[in-house]
């Protein structure tokens, strides 16, 4: 079992709709959870992080964490074509001070 | 405030040659991380430094790989006797203490 699992996609969402990206992790000791966006040929760009159970909102993005279910998700509201990218879920065992363990990423395509 | 910078951005080398990459973190970031990413995969942790101390090194990192951060500022990653399997994007990230990691643009290595 992989430590961090994501559906590789592609996930196609119409422009203006909500995109929902999911991630599960195997280590119950995981403390910090991150979502990175990666455009083709570019490096990962941090878009959200969450440490506590519940929801965290930042603009059009909402991260959701459920530690009991070992599940973290990212919602993108009012999806735009510029949101088309690969979204990487990453976890650490510390409070952002240790290595990131990444999933393989979910490729998201927003259809105009 | 400039972001993380990496040099070179691209490197093509022949099998058996040595290569060295440089990473300059965001100023005042005391932690520096190296990752490697191959096509279709998430970044994979290699090693990280707090100031000049190398605190963790992946078991996947062979003896051909070495990293330094001599004065706690920039870091170098050297690969000796390169192999075709070393072809990948090498990513550097930095953070301030327990905070989030920000990635540089990466160095794309191609071993012929």
Short mmCIF file of C-alpha atoms in Angstrom, two decimals:
data_model
loop_
_atom_site.label_atom_id
_atom_site.label_comp_id
_atom_site.label_asym_id
_atom_site.label_seq_id
_atom_site.Cartn_x
_atom_site.Cartn_y
_atom_site.Cartn_z
CA UNK A 1 0.00 0.00 0.00
CA UNK A 2 1.32 3.39 -0.97
CA UNK A 3 1.76 5.90 1.83
CA UNK A 4 -0.23 8.59 0.05
CA UNK A 5 -2.77 7.63 -2.57
CA UNK A 6 -4.49 9.76 -5.16
CA UNK A 7 -6.56 8.93 -8.19
CA UNK A 8 -4.29 9.78 -11.11
CA UNK A 9 -7.20 10.97 -13.25
CA UNK A 10 -7.62 12.63 -15.57
CA UNK A 11 -10.49 14.39 -13.87
CA UNK A 12 -12.51 16.56 -16.22
CA UNK A 13 -14.71 19.32 -14.81
CA UNK A 14 -16.74 21.96 -16.68
CA UNK A 15 -15.71 25.57 -16.22
CA UNK A 16 -17.53 27.14 -13.30
CA UNK A 17 -18.22 23.83 -11.56
CA UNK A 18 -16.67 22.48 -8.35
CA UNK A 19 -13.62 20.24 -8.72
CA UNK A 20 -13.15 17.70 -5.93
CA UNK A 21 -9.75 16.09 -5.41
CA UNK A 22 -9.20 13.32 -2.91
CA UNK A 23 -6.24 11.84 -1.07
CA UNK A 24 -5.83 9.08 1.50
CA UNK A 25 -2.78 8.38 3.63
CA UNK A 26 -1.67 5.31 5.53
CA UNK A 27 0.38 6.71 8.43
CA UNK A 28 -1.87 7.62 11.35
CA UNK A 29 1.00 9.68 12.77
CA UNK A 30 0.77 12.17 9.90
CA UNK A 31 0.36 15.68 11.22
CA UNK A 32 0.46 18.14 8.35
CA UNK A 33 -1.22 18.00 4.98
CA UNK A 34 -0.46 20.01 1.88
CA UNK A 35 -1.86 20.53 -1.57
CA UNK A 36 0.50 21.57 -4.34
CA UNK A 37 -0.41 22.50 -7.90
CA UNK A 38 1.99 21.56 -10.67
CA UNK A 39 1.71 22.76 -14.23
CA UNK A 40 3.32 20.61 -16.90
CA UNK A 41 7.08 21.07 -16.91
CA UNK A 42 7.01 23.31 -13.85
CA UNK A 43 7.75 22.80 -10.16
CA UNK A 44 5.10 22.30 -7.47
CA UNK A 45 3.41 25.42 -6.12
CA UNK A 46 1.89 25.40 -2.62
CA UNK A 47 -1.79 26.29 -2.63
CA UNK A 48 -3.17 25.01 0.68
CA UNK A 49 -2.13 23.40 3.93
CA UNK A 50 -4.15 22.05 6.82
CA UNK A 51 -3.23 20.70 10.22
CA UNK A 52 -6.53 20.25 12.06
CA UNK A 53 -9.65 18.24 11.39
CA UNK A 54 -12.32 20.13 9.53
CA UNK A 55 -12.33 22.62 6.70
CA UNK A 56 -9.99 25.42 5.78
CA UNK A 57 -10.96 27.94 3.13
CA UNK A 58 -8.76 30.23 1.07
CA UNK A 59 -10.48 32.02 -1.77
CA UNK A 60 -11.86 29.47 -4.20
CA UNK A 61 -10.02 26.64 -2.46
CA UNK A 62 -11.20 24.57 0.51
CA UNK A 63 -9.12 21.85 2.13
CA UNK A 64 -10.90 19.23 4.21
CA UNK A 65 -9.22 16.89 6.68
CA UNK A 66 -10.61 13.84 8.44
CA UNK A 67 -7.87 12.20 10.51
CA UNK A 68 -10.11 9.38 11.71
CA UNK A 69 -10.70 8.32 8.11
CA UNK A 70 -7.16 9.31 7.05
CA UNK A 71 -8.60 11.37 4.28
CA UNK A 72 -7.86 14.83 2.94
CA UNK A 73 -9.56 16.58 0.06
CA UNK A 74 -9.34 19.77 -1.95
CA UNK A 75 -12.35 21.54 -3.40
CA UNK A 76 -11.96 24.15 -6.11
CA UNK A 77 -15.03 26.30 -6.59
CA UNK A 78 -15.84 28.18 -9.79
CA UNK A 79 -13.22 26.19 -11.69
CA UNK A 80 -11.27 28.11 -14.31
CA UNK A 81 -9.27 26.81 -17.28
CA UNK A 82 -6.15 28.08 -15.50
CA UNK A 83 -6.84 25.51 -12.76
CA UNK A 84 -5.97 22.75 -15.22
CA UNK A 85 -2.89 21.14 -13.71
CA UNK A 86 -1.74 18.18 -11.65
CA UNK A 87 -2.62 18.45 -7.97
CA UNK A 88 -0.25 16.79 -5.55
CA UNK A 89 -1.22 15.77 -2.04
CA UNK A 90 1.62 15.62 0.48
CA UNK A 91 1.91 14.76 4.17
CA UNK A 92 4.53 15.07 6.87
CA UNK A 93 4.91 13.56 10.31
CA UNK A 94 5.87 16.87 11.83
CA UNK A 95 4.49 20.35 11.68
CA UNK A 96 5.96 21.12 8.26
CA UNK A 97 9.49 20.57 9.42
CA UNK A 98 10.24 17.22 7.87
CA UNK A 99 10.16 15.48 4.57
CA UNK A 100 7.08 15.66 2.43
CA UNK A 101 5.66 12.35 1.25
CA UNK A 102 3.75 12.92 -1.97
CA UNK A 103 1.06 11.07 -3.81
CA UNK A 104 1.37 10.61 -7.55
CA UNK A 105 -0.98 13.50 -8.22
CA UNK A 106 -4.36 13.93 -9.89
CA UNK A 107 -4.47 15.52 -13.31
CA UNK A 108 -7.32 18.00 -13.50
CA UNK A 109 -8.69 19.40 -16.75
CA UNK A 110 -11.22 22.24 -16.74
CA UNK A 111 -13.35 22.17 -19.85
CA UNK A 112 -14.37 25.64 -21.16
CA UNK B 1 11.85 38.69 -1.80
CA UNK B 2 13.10 36.26 -4.41
CA UNK B 3 12.03 32.65 -4.36
CA UNK B 4 14.13 29.52 -4.34
CA UNK B 5 16.56 29.46 -7.24
CA UNK B 6 18.30 26.49 -8.83
CA UNK B 7 21.13 26.25 -11.28
CA UNK B 8 21.40 24.94 -13.91
CA UNK B 9 17.82 24.59 -15.10
CA UNK B 10 18.78 21.86 -17.54
CA UNK B 11 21.72 19.48 -17.66
CA UNK B 12 22.53 16.89 -20.27
CA UNK B 13 25.37 14.57 -19.48
CA UNK B 14 26.81 11.27 -20.59
CA UNK B 15 26.61 8.19 -18.47
CA UNK B 16 29.49 7.97 -16.04
CA UNK B 17 30.04 11.71 -15.72
CA UNK B 18 29.68 13.65 -12.48
CA UNK B 19 27.19 16.48 -12.17
CA UNK B 20 26.60 19.12 -9.51
CA UNK B 21 23.49 21.19 -8.93
CA UNK B 22 23.11 24.29 -6.84
CA UNK B 23 20.15 25.55 -4.82
CA UNK B 24 19.76 28.98 -3.23
CA UNK B 25 16.91 29.01 -0.71
CA UNK B 26 14.66 31.90 0.21
CA UNK B 27 16.70 34.17 2.44
CA UNK B 28 16.26 33.48 6.16
CA UNK B 29 14.92 29.97 5.48
CA UNK B 30 16.90 27.67 7.69
CA UNK B 31 15.65 24.39 6.24
CA UNK B 32 16.52 23.14 2.78
CA UNK B 33 15.24 20.00 1.10
CA UNK B 34 16.14 18.04 -2.03
CA UNK B 35 13.60 15.95 -3.92
CA UNK B 36 13.63 14.04 -7.18
CA UNK B 37 10.68 13.70 -9.52
CA UNK B 38 10.26 11.39 -12.49
CA UNK B 39 7.51 11.56 -15.08
CA UNK B 40 4.08 10.68 -13.72
CA UNK B 41 5.26 10.48 -10.13
CA UNK B 42 5.18 12.81 -7.17
CA UNK B 43 8.43 14.25 -5.85
CA UNK B 44 10.48 11.80 -3.81
CA UNK B 45 12.43 12.97 -0.78
CA UNK B 46 16.23 12.74 -0.97
CA UNK B 47 17.67 14.70 1.95
CA UNK B 48 17.26 17.80 4.08
CA UNK B 49 19.31 20.30 6.06
CA UNK B 50 18.66 22.50 9.00
CA UNK B 51 21.21 25.26 8.67
CA UNK B 52 24.42 23.41 7.74
CA UNK B 53 23.47 20.09 9.37
CA UNK B 54 22.19 17.28 7.17
CA UNK B 55 19.41 15.83 9.34
CA UNK B 56 17.96 13.09 7.18
CA UNK B 57 18.95 11.19 4.09
CA UNK B 58 16.68 8.83 2.19
CA UNK B 59 17.62 5.17 2.20
CA UNK B 60 16.95 5.29 -1.53
CA UNK B 61 19.88 7.65 -1.98
CA UNK B 62 22.85 5.67 -3.19
CA UNK B 63 26.44 6.44 -2.24
CA UNK B 64 26.84 8.17 -5.59
CA UNK B 65 24.73 11.05 -4.27
CA UNK B 66 26.06 13.63 -1.87
CA UNK B 67 24.70 16.93 -0.68
CA UNK B 68 26.24 19.79 1.24
CA UNK B 69 25.17 23.07 2.74
CA UNK B 70 28.49 24.40 3.98
CA UNK B 71 27.49 27.73 5.48
CA UNK B 72 23.83 27.15 6.01
CA UNK B 73 22.90 29.14 2.93
CA UNK B 74 23.09 27.58 -0.54
CA UNK B 75 23.30 23.84 -1.07
CA UNK B 76 24.85 21.59 -3.69
CA UNK B 77 23.78 18.13 -4.78
CA UNK B 78 26.41 16.04 -6.56
CA UNK B 79 25.80 12.83 -8.46
CA UNK B 80 28.87 10.81 -9.28
CA UNK B 81 29.12 8.30 -12.12
CA UNK B 82 25.68 9.15 -13.45
CA UNK B 83 23.41 6.40 -14.73
CA UNK B 84 20.46 6.63 -17.10
CA UNK B 85 18.15 5.95 -14.16
CA UNK B 86 19.29 9.23 -12.62
CA UNK B 87 17.42 11.15 -15.31
CA UNK B 88 14.79 13.16 -13.48
CA UNK B 89 13.80 16.61 -12.26
CA UNK B 90 15.77 17.53 -9.14
CA UNK B 91 13.80 19.88 -6.95
CA UNK B 92 14.98 22.01 -4.07
CA UNK B 93 12.63 23.44 -1.46
CA UNK B 94 13.13 25.64 1.56
CA UNK B 95 11.19 26.52 4.68
CA UNK B 96 11.56 28.59 7.80
CA UNK B 97 11.55 26.27 10.77
CA UNK B 98 8.21 24.48 11.03
CA UNK B 99 6.58 26.27 8.14
CA UNK B 100 5.59 25.27 4.66
CA UNK B 101 8.06 24.28 1.98
CA UNK B 102 8.44 26.33 -1.19
CA UNK B 103 9.97 24.80 -4.27
CA UNK B 104 12.46 26.15 -6.75
CA UNK B 105 12.07 25.73 -10.53
CA UNK B 106 14.05 22.49 -10.56
CA UNK B 107 17.00 21.15 -12.52
CA UNK B 108 16.10 18.72 -15.27
CA UNK B 109 18.83 16.09 -15.69
CA UNK B 110 19.11 13.95 -18.78
CA UNK B 111 21.71 11.17 -18.77
CA UNK B 112 22.52 9.82 -22.22
#
